[in-house]
Coordinates of C-alpha atoms in Angstrom, one line a residue:
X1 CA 13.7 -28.8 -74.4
X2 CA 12.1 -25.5 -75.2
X3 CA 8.4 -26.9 -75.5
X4 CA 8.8 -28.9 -72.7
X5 CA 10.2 -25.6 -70.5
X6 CA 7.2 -23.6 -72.0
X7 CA 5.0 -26.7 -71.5
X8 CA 5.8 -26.7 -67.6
X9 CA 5.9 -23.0 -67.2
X10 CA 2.0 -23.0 -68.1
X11 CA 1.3 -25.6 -65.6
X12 CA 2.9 -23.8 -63.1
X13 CA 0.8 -20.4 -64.4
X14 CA -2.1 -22.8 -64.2
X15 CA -1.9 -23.9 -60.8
X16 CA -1.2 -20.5 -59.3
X17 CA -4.1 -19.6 -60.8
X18 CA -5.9 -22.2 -59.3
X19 CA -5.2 -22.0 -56.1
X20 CA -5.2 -18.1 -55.9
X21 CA -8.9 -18.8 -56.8
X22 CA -10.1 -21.5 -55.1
X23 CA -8.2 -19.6 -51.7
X24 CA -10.4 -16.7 -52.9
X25 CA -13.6 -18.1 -52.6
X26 CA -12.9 -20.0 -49.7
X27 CA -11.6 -17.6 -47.5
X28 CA -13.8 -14.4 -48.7
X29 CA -17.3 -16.0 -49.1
X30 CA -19.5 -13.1 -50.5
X31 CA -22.4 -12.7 -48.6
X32 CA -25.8 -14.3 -49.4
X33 CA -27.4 -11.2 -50.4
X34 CA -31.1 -11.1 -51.0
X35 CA -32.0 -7.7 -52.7
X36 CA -35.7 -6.3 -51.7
X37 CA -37.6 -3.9 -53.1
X38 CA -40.6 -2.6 -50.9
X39 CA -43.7 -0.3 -52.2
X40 CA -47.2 -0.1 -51.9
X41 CA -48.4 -3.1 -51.0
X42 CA -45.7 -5.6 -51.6
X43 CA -42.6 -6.7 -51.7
X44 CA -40.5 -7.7 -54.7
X45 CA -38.5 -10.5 -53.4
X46 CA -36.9 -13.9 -54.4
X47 CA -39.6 -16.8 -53.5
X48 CA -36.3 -19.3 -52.7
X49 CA -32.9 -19.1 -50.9
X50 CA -30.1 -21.0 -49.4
X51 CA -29.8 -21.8 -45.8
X52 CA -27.4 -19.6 -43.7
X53 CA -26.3 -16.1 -42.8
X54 CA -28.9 -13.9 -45.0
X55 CA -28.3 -10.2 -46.0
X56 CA -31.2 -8.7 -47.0
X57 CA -30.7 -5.5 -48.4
X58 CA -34.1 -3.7 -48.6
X59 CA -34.9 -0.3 -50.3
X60 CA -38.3 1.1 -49.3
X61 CA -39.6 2.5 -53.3
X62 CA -42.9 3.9 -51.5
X63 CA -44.5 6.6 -50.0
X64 CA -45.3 4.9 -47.0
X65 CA -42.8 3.3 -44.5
X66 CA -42.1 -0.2 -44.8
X67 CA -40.4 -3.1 -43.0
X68 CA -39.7 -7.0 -43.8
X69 CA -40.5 -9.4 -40.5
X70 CA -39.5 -12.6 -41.2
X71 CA -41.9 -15.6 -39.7
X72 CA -41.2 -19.3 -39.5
X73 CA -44.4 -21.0 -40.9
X74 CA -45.5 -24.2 -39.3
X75 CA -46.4 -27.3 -41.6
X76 CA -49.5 -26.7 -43.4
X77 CA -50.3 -23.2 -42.3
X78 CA -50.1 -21.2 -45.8
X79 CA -49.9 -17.0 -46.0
X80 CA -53.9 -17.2 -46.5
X81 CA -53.9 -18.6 -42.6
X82 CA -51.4 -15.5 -42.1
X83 CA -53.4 -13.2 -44.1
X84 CA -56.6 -14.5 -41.8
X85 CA -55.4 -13.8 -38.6
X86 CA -54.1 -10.4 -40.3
X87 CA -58.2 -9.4 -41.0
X88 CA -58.9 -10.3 -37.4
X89 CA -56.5 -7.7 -36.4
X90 CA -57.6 -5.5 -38.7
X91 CA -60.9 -5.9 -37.2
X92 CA -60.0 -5.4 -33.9
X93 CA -58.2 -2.1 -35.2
X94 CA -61.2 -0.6 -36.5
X95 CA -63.5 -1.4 -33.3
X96 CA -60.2 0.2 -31.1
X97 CA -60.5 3.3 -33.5
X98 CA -64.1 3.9 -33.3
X99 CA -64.3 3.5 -29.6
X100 CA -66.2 0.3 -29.8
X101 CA -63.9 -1.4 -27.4
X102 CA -61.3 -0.3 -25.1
X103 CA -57.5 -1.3 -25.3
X104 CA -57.5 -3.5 -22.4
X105 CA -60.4 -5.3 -24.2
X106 CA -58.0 -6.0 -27.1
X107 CA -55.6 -8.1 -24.9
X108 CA -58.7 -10.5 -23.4
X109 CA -59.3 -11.0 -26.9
X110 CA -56.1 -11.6 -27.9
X111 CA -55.2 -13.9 -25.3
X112 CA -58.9 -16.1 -26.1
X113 CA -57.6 -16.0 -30.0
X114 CA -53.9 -17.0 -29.8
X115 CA -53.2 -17.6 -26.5
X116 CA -51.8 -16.0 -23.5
X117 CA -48.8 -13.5 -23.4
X118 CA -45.3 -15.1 -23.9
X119 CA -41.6 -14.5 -23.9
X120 CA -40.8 -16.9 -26.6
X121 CA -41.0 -15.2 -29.5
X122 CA -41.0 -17.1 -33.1
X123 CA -39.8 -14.4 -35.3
X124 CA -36.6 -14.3 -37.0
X125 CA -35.5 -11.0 -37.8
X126 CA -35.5 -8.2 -41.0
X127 CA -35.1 -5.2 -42.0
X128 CA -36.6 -2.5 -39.1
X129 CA -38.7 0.4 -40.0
X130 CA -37.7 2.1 -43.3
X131 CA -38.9 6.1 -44.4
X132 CA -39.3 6.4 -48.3
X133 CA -36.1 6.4 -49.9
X134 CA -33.9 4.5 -47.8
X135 CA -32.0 1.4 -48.1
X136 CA -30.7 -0.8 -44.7
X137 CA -29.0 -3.7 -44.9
X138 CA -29.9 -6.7 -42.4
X139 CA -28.3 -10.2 -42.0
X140 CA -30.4 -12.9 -39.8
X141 CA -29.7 -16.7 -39.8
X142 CA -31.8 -19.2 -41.6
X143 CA -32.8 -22.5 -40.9
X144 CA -33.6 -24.6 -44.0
X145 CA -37.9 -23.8 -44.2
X146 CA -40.9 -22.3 -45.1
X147 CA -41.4 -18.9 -44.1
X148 CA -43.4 -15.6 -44.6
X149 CA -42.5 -12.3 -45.3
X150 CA -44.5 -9.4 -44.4
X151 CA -45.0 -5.6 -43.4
X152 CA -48.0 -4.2 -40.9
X153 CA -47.8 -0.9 -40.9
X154 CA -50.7 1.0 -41.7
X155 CA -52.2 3.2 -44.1
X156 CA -52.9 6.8 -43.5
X157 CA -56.8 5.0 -43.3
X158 CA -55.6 2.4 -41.0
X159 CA -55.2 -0.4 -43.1
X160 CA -52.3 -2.9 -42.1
X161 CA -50.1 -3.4 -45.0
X162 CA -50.5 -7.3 -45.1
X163 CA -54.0 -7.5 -45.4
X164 CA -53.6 -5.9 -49.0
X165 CA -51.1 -8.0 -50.1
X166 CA -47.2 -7.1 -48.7
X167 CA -46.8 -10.9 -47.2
X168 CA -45.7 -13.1 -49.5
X169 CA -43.8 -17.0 -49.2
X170 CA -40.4 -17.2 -49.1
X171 CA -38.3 -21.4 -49.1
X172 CA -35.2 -21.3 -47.2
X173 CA -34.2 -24.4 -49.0
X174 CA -31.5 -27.1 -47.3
X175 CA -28.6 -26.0 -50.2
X176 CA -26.0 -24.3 -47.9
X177 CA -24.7 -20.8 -48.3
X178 CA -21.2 -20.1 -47.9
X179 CA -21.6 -16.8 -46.5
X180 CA -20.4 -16.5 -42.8
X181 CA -21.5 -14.3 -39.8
X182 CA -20.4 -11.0 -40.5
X183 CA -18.4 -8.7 -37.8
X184 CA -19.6 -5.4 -36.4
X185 CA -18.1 -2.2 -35.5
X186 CA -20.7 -1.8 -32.1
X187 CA -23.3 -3.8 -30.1
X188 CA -26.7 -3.2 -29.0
X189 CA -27.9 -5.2 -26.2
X190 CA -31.9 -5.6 -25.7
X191 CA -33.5 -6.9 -22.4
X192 CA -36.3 -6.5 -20.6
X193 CA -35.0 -3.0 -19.0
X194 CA -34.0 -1.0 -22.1
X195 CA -31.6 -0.2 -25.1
X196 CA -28.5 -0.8 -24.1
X197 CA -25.7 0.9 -26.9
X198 CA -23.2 3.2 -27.3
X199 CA -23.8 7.3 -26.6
X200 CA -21.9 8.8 -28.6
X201 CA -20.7 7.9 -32.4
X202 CA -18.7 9.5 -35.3
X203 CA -19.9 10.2 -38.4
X204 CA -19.4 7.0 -40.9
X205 CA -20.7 3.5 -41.9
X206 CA -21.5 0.9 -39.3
X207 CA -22.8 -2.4 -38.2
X208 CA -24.6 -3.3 -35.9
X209 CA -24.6 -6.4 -33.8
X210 CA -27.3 -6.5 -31.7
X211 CA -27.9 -9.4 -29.1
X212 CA -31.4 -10.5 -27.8
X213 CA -30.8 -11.4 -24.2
X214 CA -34.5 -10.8 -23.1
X215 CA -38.6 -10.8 -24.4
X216 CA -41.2 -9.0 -22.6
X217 CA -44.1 -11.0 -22.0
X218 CA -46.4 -10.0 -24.8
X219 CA -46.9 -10.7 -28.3
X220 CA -44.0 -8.6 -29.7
X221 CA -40.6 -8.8 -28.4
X222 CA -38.0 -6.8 -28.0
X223 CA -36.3 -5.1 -31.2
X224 CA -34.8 -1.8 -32.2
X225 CA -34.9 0.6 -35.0
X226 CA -33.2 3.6 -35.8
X227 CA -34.7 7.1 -36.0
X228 CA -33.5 10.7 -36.8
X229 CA -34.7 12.9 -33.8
X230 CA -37.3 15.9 -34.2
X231 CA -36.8 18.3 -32.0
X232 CA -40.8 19.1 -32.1
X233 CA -41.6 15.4 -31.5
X234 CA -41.0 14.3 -27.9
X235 CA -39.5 10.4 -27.6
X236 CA -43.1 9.7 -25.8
X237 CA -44.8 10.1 -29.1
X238 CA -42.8 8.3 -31.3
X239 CA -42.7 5.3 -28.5
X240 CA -46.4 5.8 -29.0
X241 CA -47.0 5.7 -32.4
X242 CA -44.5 2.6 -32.1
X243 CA -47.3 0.7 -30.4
X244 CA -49.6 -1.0 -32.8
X245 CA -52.2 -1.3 -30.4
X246 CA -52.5 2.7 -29.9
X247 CA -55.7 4.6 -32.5
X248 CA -52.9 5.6 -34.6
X249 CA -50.2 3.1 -33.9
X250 CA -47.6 2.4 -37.0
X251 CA -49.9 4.5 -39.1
X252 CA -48.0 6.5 -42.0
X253 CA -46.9 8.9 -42.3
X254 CA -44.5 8.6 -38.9
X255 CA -44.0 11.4 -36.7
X256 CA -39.8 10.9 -37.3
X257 CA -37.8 9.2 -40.3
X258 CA -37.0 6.1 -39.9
X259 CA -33.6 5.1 -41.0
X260 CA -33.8 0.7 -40.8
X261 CA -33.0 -1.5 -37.7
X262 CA -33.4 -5.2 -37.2
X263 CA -36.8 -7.1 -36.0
X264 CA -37.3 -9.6 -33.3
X265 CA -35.4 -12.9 -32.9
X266 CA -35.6 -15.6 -30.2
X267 CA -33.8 -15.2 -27.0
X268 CA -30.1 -16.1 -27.3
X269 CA -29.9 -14.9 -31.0
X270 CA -28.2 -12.2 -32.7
X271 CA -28.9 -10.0 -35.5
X272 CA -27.2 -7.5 -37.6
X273 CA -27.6 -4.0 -39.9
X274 CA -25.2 -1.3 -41.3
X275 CA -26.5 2.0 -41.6
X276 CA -25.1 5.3 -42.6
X277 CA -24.6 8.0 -39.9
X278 CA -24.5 11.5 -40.4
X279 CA -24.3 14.1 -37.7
X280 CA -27.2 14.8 -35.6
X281 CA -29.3 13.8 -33.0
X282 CA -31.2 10.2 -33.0
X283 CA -32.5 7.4 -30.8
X284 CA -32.8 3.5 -31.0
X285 CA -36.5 3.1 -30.1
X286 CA -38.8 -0.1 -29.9
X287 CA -41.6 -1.7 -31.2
X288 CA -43.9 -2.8 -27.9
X289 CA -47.3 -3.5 -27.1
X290 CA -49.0 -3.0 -23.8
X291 CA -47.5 -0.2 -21.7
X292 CA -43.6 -0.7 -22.4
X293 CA -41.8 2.2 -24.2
X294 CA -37.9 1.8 -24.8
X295 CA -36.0 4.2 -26.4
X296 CA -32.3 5.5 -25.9
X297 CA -31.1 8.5 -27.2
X298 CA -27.6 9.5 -28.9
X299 CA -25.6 12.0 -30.8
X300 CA -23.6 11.6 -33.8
X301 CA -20.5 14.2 -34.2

């Protein structure tokens, strides 16, 4: 009687433990975190993950600024095609900066090389802009696929960053992760007219939803990215040196520090970061070519 009473008491044990487990993992998925390191010039990065909600958690080791756009690849274009149509660019940059051509020039050459302006924009998110020595967190959903991950900003000689090697291949394979879409503390809205988000904030941790409503018509769309405000840089100059199309556009150092932020996704989709707030003055600004600027401006207490 006594082994069979201790017999059935560990079976009982067993089960609780069991289920306590199995409720554990089903209920409180971690997340499917993808830890990133960016430097000069590349990233270090997994080459494969599962499908799904994707937290990438990117710490910029340089002494440039850094950011991670993520690009669906279409069958049989490869990061050489990528890194191709990066040396046009490049091209085009140094012609702009020497005052071979003008900017509107760039745009009738754009338009002849990859077609005209467009709402629909292909991208699918990342970490924003990133000043040395900072980490953000960013969670975008992937579709099983090839994609490419890559940084443009410039060197202090002008140089984008993909062109010397930050783009690299990354398989969004059709395994399943069980991480689900996270919840936010505040939303940013972006369309076509501005930044729409809260004005005023405490001091603390937060994440960001933000929801793509609208695109310019262009060949970046709308995204935002969070910077700490300079009192002896006006909002025009960092919108400015947001445009990679200006002589100096995205070329490090930045005028402000740049704290992270999300890139572009298609119309209908949502995105998220967490950063850390501290009090102070800053602004959610935008990456745009042609003429718009977007920024809004808030305080932290």
């Amino acid at each position: 009687m006594e082994y069979n009473s201790s017999k059935s008491l560990i079976l009982k044990l067993s089960l609780i433990i069991t289920f306590v487990s199995c409720s554990s993992t089903h209920d409180q998925p971690g997340p499917n975190l993808v830890e990133v390191i960016a430097s000069e010039y590349k990233f270090e990065a997994p080459n494969e993950i599962p499908s799904g909600w994707t937290q990438f958690q990117m710490s910029n080791h340089g002494e440039e600024e850094h950011f991670l756009l993520i690009t669906p690849l279409a069958e049989g274009v490869t990061i050489e095609d990528l890194q191709e149509g990066g040396r046009f660019l490049q091209e085009l940059h140094n012609k702009y900066d020497n005052d071979e051509i003008k900017k509107d020039e760039i745009y009738e050459i754009l338009n002849k090389a990859f077609g005209p302006p467009t709402t629909d924009i292909n991208y699918n998110g990342g970490p924003g802009f990133l000043s040395m020595g900072h980490t953000v967190e960013a969670t975008t959903f992937l579709d099983p696929g090839r994609y490419a991950i890559e940084c443009y900003i410039r060197t202090p000689q002008g140089i984008q960053h993909n062109v010397i090697g930050m783009i690299q291949e990354l398989v969004v394979t059709e395994e399943k992760s069980e991480a689900t879409q996270p919840s936010s503390d505040h939303t940013i809205v972006l369309d076509n007219e501005g930044i729409k988000a809260e004005d005023n904030l405490d001091t603390g941790t937060y994440t960001f939803e933000v929801e793509f409503r609208e695109h310019p018509s262009g060949y970046i769309g709308n995204d935002v990215h969070l910077v700490r405000v300079d009192e002896e840089v006006t909002m025009e100059r960092i919108a400015e040196w947001m445009d990679v199309f200006e002589k100096d556009g995205l070329v490090s150092p930045a005028p402000v520090e740049f704290l992270g932020g999300t890139q572009e996704r298609p119309k209908g989709k949502v995105a998220y970061f967490t950063v850390k707030l501290e009090p102070g003055e800053y602004a959610w600004v935008a990456e745009l070519d042609y003429d718009d600027k977007k920024w809004k401006r808030f305080t932290v207490h």
